[in-house]
XYZ file of C-alpha atoms in Angstrom:
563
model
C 0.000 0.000 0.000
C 2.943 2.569 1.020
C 4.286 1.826 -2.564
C 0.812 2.231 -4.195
C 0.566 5.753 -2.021
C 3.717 7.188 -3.056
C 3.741 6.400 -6.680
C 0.328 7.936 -6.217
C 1.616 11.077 -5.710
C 4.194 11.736 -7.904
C 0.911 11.248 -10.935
C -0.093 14.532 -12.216
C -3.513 15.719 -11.113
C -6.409 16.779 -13.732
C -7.226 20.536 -14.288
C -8.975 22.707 -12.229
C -12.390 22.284 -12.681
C -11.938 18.672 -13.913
C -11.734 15.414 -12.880
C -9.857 15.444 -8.857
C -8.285 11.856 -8.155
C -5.231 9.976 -9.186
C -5.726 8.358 -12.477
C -4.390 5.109 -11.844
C -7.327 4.484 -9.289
C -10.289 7.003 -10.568
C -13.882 5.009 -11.667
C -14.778 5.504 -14.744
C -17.413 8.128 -13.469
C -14.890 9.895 -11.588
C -13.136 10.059 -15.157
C -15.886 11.499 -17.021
C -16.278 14.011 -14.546
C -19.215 13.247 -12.651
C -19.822 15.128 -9.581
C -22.467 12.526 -8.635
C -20.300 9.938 -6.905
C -20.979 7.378 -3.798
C -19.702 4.324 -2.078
C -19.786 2.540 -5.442
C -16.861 4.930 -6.905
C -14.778 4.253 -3.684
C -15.398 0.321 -4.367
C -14.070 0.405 -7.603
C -10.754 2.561 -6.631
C -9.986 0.105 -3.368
C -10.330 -2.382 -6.352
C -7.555 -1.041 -8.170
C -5.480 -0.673 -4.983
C -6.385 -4.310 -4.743
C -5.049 -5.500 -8.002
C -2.049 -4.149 -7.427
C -0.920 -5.040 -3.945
C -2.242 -8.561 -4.976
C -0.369 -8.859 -8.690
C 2.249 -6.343 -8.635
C 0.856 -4.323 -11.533
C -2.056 -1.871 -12.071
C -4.894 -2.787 -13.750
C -4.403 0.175 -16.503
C -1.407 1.755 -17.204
C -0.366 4.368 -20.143
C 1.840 6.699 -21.060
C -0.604 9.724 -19.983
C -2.785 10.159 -17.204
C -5.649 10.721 -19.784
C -4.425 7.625 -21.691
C -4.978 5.825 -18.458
C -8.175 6.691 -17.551
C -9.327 6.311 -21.506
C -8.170 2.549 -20.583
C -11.240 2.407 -18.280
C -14.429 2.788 -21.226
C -11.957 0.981 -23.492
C -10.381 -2.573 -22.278
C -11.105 -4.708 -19.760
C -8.445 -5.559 -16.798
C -6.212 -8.691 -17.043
C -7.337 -11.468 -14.773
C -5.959 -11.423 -11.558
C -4.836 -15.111 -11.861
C -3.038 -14.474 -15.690
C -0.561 -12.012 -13.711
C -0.343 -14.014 -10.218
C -1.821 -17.672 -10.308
C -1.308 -17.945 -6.721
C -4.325 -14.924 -6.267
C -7.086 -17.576 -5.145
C -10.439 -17.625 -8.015
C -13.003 -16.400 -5.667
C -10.599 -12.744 -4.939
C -10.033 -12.613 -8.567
C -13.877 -12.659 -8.955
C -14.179 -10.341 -6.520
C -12.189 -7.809 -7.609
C -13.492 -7.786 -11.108
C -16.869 -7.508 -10.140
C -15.528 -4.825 -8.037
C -14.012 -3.261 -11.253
C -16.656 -3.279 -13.545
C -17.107 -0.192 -15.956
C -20.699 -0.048 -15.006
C -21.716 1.121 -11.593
C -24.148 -0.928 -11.517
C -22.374 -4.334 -11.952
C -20.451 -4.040 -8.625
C -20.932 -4.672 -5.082
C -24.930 -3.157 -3.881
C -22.328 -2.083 -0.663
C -19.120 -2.288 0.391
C -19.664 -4.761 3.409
C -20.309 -7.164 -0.082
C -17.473 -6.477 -1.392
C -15.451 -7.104 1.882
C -17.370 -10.417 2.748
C -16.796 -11.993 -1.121
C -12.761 -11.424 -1.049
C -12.939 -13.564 2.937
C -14.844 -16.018 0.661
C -18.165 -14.944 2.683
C -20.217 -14.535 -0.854
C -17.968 -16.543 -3.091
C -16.136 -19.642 -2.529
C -13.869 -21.212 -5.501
C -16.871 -23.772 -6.938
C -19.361 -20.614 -6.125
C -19.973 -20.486 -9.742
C -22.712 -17.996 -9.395
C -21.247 -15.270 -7.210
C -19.824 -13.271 -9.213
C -20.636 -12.033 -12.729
C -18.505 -12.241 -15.746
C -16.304 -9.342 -16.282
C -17.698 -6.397 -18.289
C -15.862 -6.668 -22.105
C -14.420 -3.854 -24.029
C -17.289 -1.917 -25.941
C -14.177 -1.791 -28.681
C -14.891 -5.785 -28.969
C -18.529 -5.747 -29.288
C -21.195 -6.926 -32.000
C -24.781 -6.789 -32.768
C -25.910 -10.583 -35.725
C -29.176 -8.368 -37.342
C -31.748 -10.646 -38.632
C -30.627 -11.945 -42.111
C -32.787 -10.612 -45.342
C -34.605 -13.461 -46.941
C -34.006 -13.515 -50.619
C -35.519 -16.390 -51.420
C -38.907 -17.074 -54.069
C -40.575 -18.106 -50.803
C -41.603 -16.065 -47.795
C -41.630 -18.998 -45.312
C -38.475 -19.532 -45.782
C -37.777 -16.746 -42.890
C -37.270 -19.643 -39.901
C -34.525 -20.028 -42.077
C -32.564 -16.703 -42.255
C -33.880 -15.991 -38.847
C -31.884 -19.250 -37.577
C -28.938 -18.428 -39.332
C -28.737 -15.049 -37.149
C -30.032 -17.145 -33.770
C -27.194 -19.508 -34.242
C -24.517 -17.071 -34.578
C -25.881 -15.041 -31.762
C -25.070 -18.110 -29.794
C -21.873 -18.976 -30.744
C -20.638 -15.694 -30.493
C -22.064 -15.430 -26.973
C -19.702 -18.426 -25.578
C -16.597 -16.492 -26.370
C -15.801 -14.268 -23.305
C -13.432 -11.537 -24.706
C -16.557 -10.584 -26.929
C -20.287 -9.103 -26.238
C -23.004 -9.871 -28.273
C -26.400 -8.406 -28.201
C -29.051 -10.109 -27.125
C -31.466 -12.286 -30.273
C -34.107 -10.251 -28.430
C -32.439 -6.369 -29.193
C -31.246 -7.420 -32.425
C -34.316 -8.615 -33.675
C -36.019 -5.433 -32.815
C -34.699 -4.266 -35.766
C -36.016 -6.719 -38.338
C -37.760 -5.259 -41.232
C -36.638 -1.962 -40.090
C -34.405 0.170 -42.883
C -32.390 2.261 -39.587
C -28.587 3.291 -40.100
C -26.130 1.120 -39.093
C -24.609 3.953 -36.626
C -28.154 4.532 -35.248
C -28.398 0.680 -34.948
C -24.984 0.297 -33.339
C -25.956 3.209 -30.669
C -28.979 1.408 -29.413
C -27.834 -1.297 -29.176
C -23.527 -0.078 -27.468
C -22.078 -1.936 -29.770
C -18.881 -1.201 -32.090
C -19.806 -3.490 -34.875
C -22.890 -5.243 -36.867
C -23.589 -7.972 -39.140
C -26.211 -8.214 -41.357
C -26.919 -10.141 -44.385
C -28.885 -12.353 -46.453
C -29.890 -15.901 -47.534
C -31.289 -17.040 -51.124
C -32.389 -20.934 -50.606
C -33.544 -22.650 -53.480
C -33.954 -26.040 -52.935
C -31.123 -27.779 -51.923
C -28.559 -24.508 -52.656
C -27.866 -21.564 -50.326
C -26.824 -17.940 -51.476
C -25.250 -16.597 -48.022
C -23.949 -12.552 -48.471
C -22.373 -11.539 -45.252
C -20.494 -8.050 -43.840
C -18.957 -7.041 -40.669
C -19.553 -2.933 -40.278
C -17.864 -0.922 -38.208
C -20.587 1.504 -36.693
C -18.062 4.522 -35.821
C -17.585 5.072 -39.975
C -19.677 2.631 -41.158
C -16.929 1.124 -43.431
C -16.937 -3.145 -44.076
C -14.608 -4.312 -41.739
C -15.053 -7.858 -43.527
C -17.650 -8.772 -46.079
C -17.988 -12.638 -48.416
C -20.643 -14.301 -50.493
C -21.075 -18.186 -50.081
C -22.231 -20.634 -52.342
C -23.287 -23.388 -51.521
C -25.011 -26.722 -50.481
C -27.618 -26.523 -47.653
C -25.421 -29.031 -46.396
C -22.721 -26.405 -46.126
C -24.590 -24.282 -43.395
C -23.183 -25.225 -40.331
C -19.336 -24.830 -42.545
C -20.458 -21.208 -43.622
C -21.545 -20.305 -39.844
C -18.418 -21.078 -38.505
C -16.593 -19.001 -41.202
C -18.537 -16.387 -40.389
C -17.853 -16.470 -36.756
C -14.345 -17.154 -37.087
C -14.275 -13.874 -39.889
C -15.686 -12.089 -36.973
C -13.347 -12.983 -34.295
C -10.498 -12.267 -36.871
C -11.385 -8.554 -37.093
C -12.233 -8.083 -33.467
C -8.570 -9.617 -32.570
C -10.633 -11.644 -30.370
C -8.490 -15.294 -29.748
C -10.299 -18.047 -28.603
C -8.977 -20.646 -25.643
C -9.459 -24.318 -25.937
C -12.326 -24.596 -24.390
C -14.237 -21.578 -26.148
C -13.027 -23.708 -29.317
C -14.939 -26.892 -28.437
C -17.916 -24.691 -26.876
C -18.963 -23.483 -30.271
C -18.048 -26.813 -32.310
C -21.084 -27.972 -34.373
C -22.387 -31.536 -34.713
C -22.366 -31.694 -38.435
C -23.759 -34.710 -38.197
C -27.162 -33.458 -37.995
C -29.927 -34.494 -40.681
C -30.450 -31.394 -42.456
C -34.150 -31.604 -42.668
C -34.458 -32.460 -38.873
C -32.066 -29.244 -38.375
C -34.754 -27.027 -40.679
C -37.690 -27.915 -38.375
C -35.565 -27.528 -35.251
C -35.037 -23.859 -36.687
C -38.518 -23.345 -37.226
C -39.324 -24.527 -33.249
C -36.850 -22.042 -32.223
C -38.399 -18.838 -34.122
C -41.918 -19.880 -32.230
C -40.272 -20.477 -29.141
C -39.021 -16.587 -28.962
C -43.160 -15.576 -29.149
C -43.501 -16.062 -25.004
C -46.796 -16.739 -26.086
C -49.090 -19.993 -25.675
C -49.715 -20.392 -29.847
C -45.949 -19.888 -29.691
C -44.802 -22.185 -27.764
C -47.489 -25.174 -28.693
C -45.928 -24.656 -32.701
C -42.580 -24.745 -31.037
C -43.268 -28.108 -29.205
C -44.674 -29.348 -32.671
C -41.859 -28.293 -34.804
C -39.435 -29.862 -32.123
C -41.150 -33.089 -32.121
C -41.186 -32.939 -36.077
C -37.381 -32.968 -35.564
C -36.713 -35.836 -33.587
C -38.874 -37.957 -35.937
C -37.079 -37.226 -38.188
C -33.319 -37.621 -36.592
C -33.843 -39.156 -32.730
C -30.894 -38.705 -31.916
C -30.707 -34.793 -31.729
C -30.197 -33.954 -28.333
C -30.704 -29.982 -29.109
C -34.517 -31.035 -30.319
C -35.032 -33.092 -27.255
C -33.585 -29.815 -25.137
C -35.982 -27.513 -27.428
C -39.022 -29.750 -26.638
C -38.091 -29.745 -23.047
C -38.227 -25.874 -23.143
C -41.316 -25.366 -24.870
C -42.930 -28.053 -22.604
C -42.185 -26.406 -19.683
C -42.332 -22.960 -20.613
C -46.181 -23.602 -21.663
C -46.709 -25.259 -17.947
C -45.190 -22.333 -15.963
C -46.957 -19.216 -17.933
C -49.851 -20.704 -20.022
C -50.785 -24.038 -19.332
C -50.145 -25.660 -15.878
C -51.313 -29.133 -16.859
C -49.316 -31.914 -15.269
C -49.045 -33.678 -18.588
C -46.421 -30.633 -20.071
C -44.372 -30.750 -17.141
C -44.100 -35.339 -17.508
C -43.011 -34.349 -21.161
C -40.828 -31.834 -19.965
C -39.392 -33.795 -18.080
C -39.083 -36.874 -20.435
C -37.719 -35.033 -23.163
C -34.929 -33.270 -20.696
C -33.694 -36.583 -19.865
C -33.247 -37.874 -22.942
C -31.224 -34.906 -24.063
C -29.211 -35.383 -21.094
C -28.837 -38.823 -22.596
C -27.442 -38.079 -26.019
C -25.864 -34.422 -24.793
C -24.261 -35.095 -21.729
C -21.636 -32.049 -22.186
C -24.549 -29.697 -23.643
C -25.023 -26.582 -21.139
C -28.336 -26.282 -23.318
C -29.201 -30.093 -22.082
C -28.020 -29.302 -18.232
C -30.478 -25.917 -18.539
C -33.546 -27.699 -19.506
C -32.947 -30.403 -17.088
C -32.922 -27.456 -14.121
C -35.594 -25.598 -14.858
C -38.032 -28.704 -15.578
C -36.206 -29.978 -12.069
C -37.058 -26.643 -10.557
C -40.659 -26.761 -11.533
C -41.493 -29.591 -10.208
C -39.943 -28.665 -6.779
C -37.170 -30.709 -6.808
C -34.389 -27.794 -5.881
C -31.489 -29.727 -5.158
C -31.679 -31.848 -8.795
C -32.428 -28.343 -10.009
C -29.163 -26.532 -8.872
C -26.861 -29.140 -10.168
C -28.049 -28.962 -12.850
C -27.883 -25.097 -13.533
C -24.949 -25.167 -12.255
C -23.681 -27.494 -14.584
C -25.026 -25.379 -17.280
C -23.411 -22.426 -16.238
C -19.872 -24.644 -16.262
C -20.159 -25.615 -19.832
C -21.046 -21.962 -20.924
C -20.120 -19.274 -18.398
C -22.393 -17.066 -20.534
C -25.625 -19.243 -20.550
C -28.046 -16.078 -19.677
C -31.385 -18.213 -19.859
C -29.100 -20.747 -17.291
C -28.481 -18.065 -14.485
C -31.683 -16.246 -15.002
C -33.910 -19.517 -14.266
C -31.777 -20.404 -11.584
C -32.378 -17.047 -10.113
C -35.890 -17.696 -10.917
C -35.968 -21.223 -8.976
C -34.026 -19.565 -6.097
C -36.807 -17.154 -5.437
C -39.542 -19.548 -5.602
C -37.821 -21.364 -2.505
C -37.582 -17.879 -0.424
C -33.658 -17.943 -1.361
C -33.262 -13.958 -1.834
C -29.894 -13.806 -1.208
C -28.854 -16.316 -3.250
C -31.420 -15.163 -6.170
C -29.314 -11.582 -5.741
C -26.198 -13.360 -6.923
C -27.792 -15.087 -9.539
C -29.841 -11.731 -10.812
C -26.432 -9.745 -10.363
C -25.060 -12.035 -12.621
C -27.568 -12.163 -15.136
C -27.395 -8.387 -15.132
C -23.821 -8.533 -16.405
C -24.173 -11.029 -18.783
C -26.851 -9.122 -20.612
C -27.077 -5.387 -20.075
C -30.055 -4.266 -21.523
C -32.377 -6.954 -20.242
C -35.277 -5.701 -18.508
C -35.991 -9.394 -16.775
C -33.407 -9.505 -14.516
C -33.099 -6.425 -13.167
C -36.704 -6.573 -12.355
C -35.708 -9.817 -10.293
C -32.994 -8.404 -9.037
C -34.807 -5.639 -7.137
C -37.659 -7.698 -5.878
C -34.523 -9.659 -4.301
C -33.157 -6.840 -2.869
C -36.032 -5.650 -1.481
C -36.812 -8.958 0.371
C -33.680 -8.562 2.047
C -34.682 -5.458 3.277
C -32.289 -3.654 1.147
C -34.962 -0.914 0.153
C -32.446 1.778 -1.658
C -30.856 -1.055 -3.664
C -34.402 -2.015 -4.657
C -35.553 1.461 -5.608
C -32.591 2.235 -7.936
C -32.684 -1.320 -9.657
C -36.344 -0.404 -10.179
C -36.257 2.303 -12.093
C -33.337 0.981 -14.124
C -35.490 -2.125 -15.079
C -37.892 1.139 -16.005
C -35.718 2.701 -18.082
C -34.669 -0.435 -20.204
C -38.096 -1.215 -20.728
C -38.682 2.058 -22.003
C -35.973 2.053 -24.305
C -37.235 -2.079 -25.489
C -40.296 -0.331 -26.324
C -39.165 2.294 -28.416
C -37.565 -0.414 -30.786
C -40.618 -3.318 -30.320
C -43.555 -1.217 -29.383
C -45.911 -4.707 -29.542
C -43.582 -6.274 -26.651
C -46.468 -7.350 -24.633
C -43.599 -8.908 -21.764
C -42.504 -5.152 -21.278
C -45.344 -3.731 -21.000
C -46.342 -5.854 -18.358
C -43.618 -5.918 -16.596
C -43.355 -2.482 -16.924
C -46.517 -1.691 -14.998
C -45.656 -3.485 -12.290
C -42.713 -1.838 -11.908
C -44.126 1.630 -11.987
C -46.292 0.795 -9.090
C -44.264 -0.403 -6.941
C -42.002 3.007 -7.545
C -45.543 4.864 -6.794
C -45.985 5.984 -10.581
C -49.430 4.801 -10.713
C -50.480 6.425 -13.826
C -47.450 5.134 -15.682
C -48.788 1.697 -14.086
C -52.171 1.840 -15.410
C -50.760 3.537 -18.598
C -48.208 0.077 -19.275
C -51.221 -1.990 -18.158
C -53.669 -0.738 -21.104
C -50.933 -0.971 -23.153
C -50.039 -4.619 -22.746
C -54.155 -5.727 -22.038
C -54.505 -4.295 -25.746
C -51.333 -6.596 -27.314
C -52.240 -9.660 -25.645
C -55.559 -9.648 -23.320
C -55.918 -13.457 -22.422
C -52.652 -14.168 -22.128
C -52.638 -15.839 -18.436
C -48.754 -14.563 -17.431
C -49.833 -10.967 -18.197
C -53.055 -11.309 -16.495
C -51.280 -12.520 -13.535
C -48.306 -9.671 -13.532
C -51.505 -6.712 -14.200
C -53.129 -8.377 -10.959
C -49.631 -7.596 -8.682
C -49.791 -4.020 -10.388
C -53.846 -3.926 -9.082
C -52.771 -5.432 -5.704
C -50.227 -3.151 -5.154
C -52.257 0.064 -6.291
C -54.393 -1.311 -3.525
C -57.156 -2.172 -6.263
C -57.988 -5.416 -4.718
C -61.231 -6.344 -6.427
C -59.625 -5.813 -10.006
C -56.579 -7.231 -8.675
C -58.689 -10.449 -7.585
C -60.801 -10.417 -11.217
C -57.613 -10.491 -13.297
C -55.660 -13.189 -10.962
C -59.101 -15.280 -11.475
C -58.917 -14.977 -14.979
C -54.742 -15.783 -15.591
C -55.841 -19.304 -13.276
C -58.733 -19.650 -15.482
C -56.041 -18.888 -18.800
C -54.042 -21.579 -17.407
C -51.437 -19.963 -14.461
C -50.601 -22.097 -12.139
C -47.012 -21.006 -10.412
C -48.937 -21.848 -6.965
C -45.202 -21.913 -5.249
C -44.590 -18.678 -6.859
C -47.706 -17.064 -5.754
C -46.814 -18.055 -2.556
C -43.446 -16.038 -2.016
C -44.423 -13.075 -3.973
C -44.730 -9.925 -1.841
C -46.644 -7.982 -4.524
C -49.860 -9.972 -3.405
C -49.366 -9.734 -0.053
C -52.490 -6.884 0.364
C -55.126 -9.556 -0.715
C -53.901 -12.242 1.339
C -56.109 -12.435 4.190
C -59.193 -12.010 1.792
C -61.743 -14.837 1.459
C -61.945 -14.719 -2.871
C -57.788 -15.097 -2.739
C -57.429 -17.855 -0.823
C -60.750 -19.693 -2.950
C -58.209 -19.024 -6.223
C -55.186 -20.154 -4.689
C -56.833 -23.030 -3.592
C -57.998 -24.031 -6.744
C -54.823 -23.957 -8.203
């Protein structure tokens, strides 16, 4: 520390006016200037201190004290353990979380911070402690839905699972961030520039491109933009068999990586591997059960299940069908349909793709959350867990653990989770709604508040690119009342009735906005009514605070009861 100080000293302050602080240990909001600062600035300076007592160096150096602090929106820290192996994994998790760029990916308080480096929070097999660290915006990309060119329209599953499938191998690498199928997507059919695109969605590049099939030939065009000048970074036309697919993804990903400087390890390598022994036709349906999947809503997910069943007919040995089945099956039973019959074949169909996918994180997820619905916790978090091993970046893994954790009245442990999921994928307005109700359970009411209205704000800006996002909307007027804004409440709640107005999960989250209004008979009419629809979450409805105000009333104990 006495070395840390005195070097410290001899650094060359900002201008009056400016930024006050030594730039080796400044936040990034200390950098830009921001007056605003609290505990969470503090945390990320001792974090800096940290680094270097623990490795010897600092965590950005330069040849300028501007240069320095530029390091901070720019790169990303080395790992602890790449400079001093000895620094034990659950510090080096620590101290990144403690270092991320974002405020709002670090420790809620300090006493956090201290109780994760003494292994309080986060113990070396705690895989869900801490969240991954946040990547350089400079190594960042946005797949846009591919144009179909091809004679026939339907052919869309088709382009749209060319862009799902590189969405998800991109998102196992760790050096790189990838936005989210659901942001990207928001633009399909929309003719925005690629610098407009790329600020939405804080990212430094974008694909886009476009697929002719024609029977059994593909035309694949393909180009990597830079948004900054909006020059082709890389750009190639493929033709060839439908066969070929899987060969022309990985090109594409590995063209990608190859501009980025992005270098994969080992493991990354065999993460995004593809079986290409996969029957083609099989692989087509499997890509059509994945574009209904995405809907959230009960039509949705019952073509899904259909189209994934179509595919294992076809090839049964598919364990990524068998995974996709699992998901639609138990998707329908915990917001649309809560007959025991989806959750069996939920179940069935996650076993066997355990069975022929024993090292798929995509098998291990399916297998938790069909564990987790039927209330058997312990199955449930191996089995996320295991998930999140395989791919550290798994989002749908840590969010339905967090989920699963909060149906069993874990809040702290759903915190971690949600913190996580957070950091995996920014501008997510699930998790951070989670996140908050976690904090607030624990009491941790300021935490809560600010969490709240940053779940606000990203739903407001998921609207502005999908205005027909019924899952927003909903969520969105729960959110408001609970923050008090009761005609923003009502306003998201007329909004989302009008998208989808039977769909039993929206009926369900409109009731928590009437409950907490303290509108208890419409409250009471539209929980009736998502039970009727098919919601039946009964552990769920039991933990969740939002209905506490009708509790001790007659008409809410009848519905529960008849759940």
């Amino acid at each position: 520390i006495a070395k840390a100080v005195s070097e410290a000293g001899t650094e060359t302050l900002t201008q009056t006016g400016m930024m006050v602080g030594t730039p080796a240990y400044v936040s990034p909001e200390q950098a830009a200037g921001d007056v605003n600062l609290d505990g969470k600035s503090d945390q990320y300076s001792l974090a800096c201190v940290l680094y270097e007592m623990l490795s010897g160096d600092r965590p950005f150096t330069g040849p300028t004290p501007q240069a320095i602090m530029a390091k901070r929106f720019t790169e990303t820290a080395k790992p602890l353990r790449a400079v001093r192996n000895t620094v034990p994994e659950y510090v080096e998790r620590a101290v990144t979380k403690a270092l991320s760029t974002d405020a709002a990916g670090r420790f809620p308080t300090a006493s956090m911070f201290a109780q994760a480096l003494a292994s309080g929070l986060a113990t070396p097999t705690d895989t869900q402690t801490i969240p991954q660290p946040v990547v350089s915006a400079a190594k960042s990309v946005a797949v846009l839905p591919f144009a179909n060119m091809s004679p026939d329209p339907e052919n869309e599953y088709f382009t749209d699972g060319m862009a799902e499938e590189l969405i998800n191998a991109l998102s196992k690498i760790q050096a790189l961030r990838v936005a989210s199928r659901t942001s990207s997507f928001a633009f399909k059919g929309k003719n925005e520039d690629i610098s407009e695109i790329g600020r939405k969605l804080k990212v430094s590049t974008v694909l886009e491109g476009s697929v002719r099939k024609m029977g059994n030939r593909l035309r694949i065009a393909a180009q990597l933009i830079n948004v900054a000048d909006g020059y082709q970074l890389w750009s190639e036309r493929f033709d060839r068999d439908v066969e070929d697919v899987f060969a022309i993804q990985d090109e594409i990903s590995q063209a990608i990586f190859n501009a980025l400087r992005v270098i994969l390890s080992e493991g990354e390598k065999k993460a995004i591997e593809r079986d290409r022994s996969v029957n083609m036709q099989a692989y087509e349906f499997y890509l059509r059960g994945r574009q209904f999947i995405h809907q959230w809503s009960r039509s949705g997910l019952e073509y899904a299940r259909q189209m994934f069943r179509r595919a294992i007919e076809i090839d049964p040995e598919y364990a990524l069908a068998y995974a996709g089945l699992a998901d639609s099956c138990s998707l329908l039973y915990m917001n649309c349909d809560a007959r025991e019959q989806n959750l069996a074949q939920g179940n069935v169909a996650s076993r066997r793709a355990l069975e022929l996918g024993p090292d798929l994180a995509e098998a291990h997820l399916s297998s938790g959350l069909t564990h987790s619905l039927s209330m058997r916790f312990k199955e449930a978090e191996r089995e996320f867990e295991f998930a999140m091993k395989l791919d550290p970046k798994l989002f749908e893994a840590v969010y339905h653990y967090g989920r699963a954790r909060i149906a069993q009245g874990e809040f702290a442990e759903a915190a971690k989770l949600f913190e996580r999921a957070c950091a995996l994928r920014p501008e997510d307005f699930q998790a951070p709604t989670f996140l908050a109700r976690s904090y607030q359970s624990l009491g941790m009411n300021d935490e809560s508040a600010a969490t709240y209205r940053k779940a606000l704000r990203l739903i407001a800006e998921r609207l502005e690119l999908n205005p027909d996002d019924a899952r927003a909307s909903q969520l969105g007027a729960t959110i408001a009342a609970k923050i008090g804004e009761s005609e923003a409440a009502t306003g998201y709640a007329r909004r989302a009735l009008t998208i989808n107005p039977d769909d039993p999960l929206l009926l369900y989250n409109i009731s928590c906005m009437y409950a907490l209004l303290g509108n208890a008979n419409e409250a009471l009419d539209c929980l009736e009514k998502a039970v009727d629809k098919g919601y039946g979450q009964k552990d769920w409805v039991a933990h969740d605070s939002d209905l506490d105000s009708l509790r001790e009333m007659p008409r809410f104990r009848h519905i529960v009861e008849g759940m």
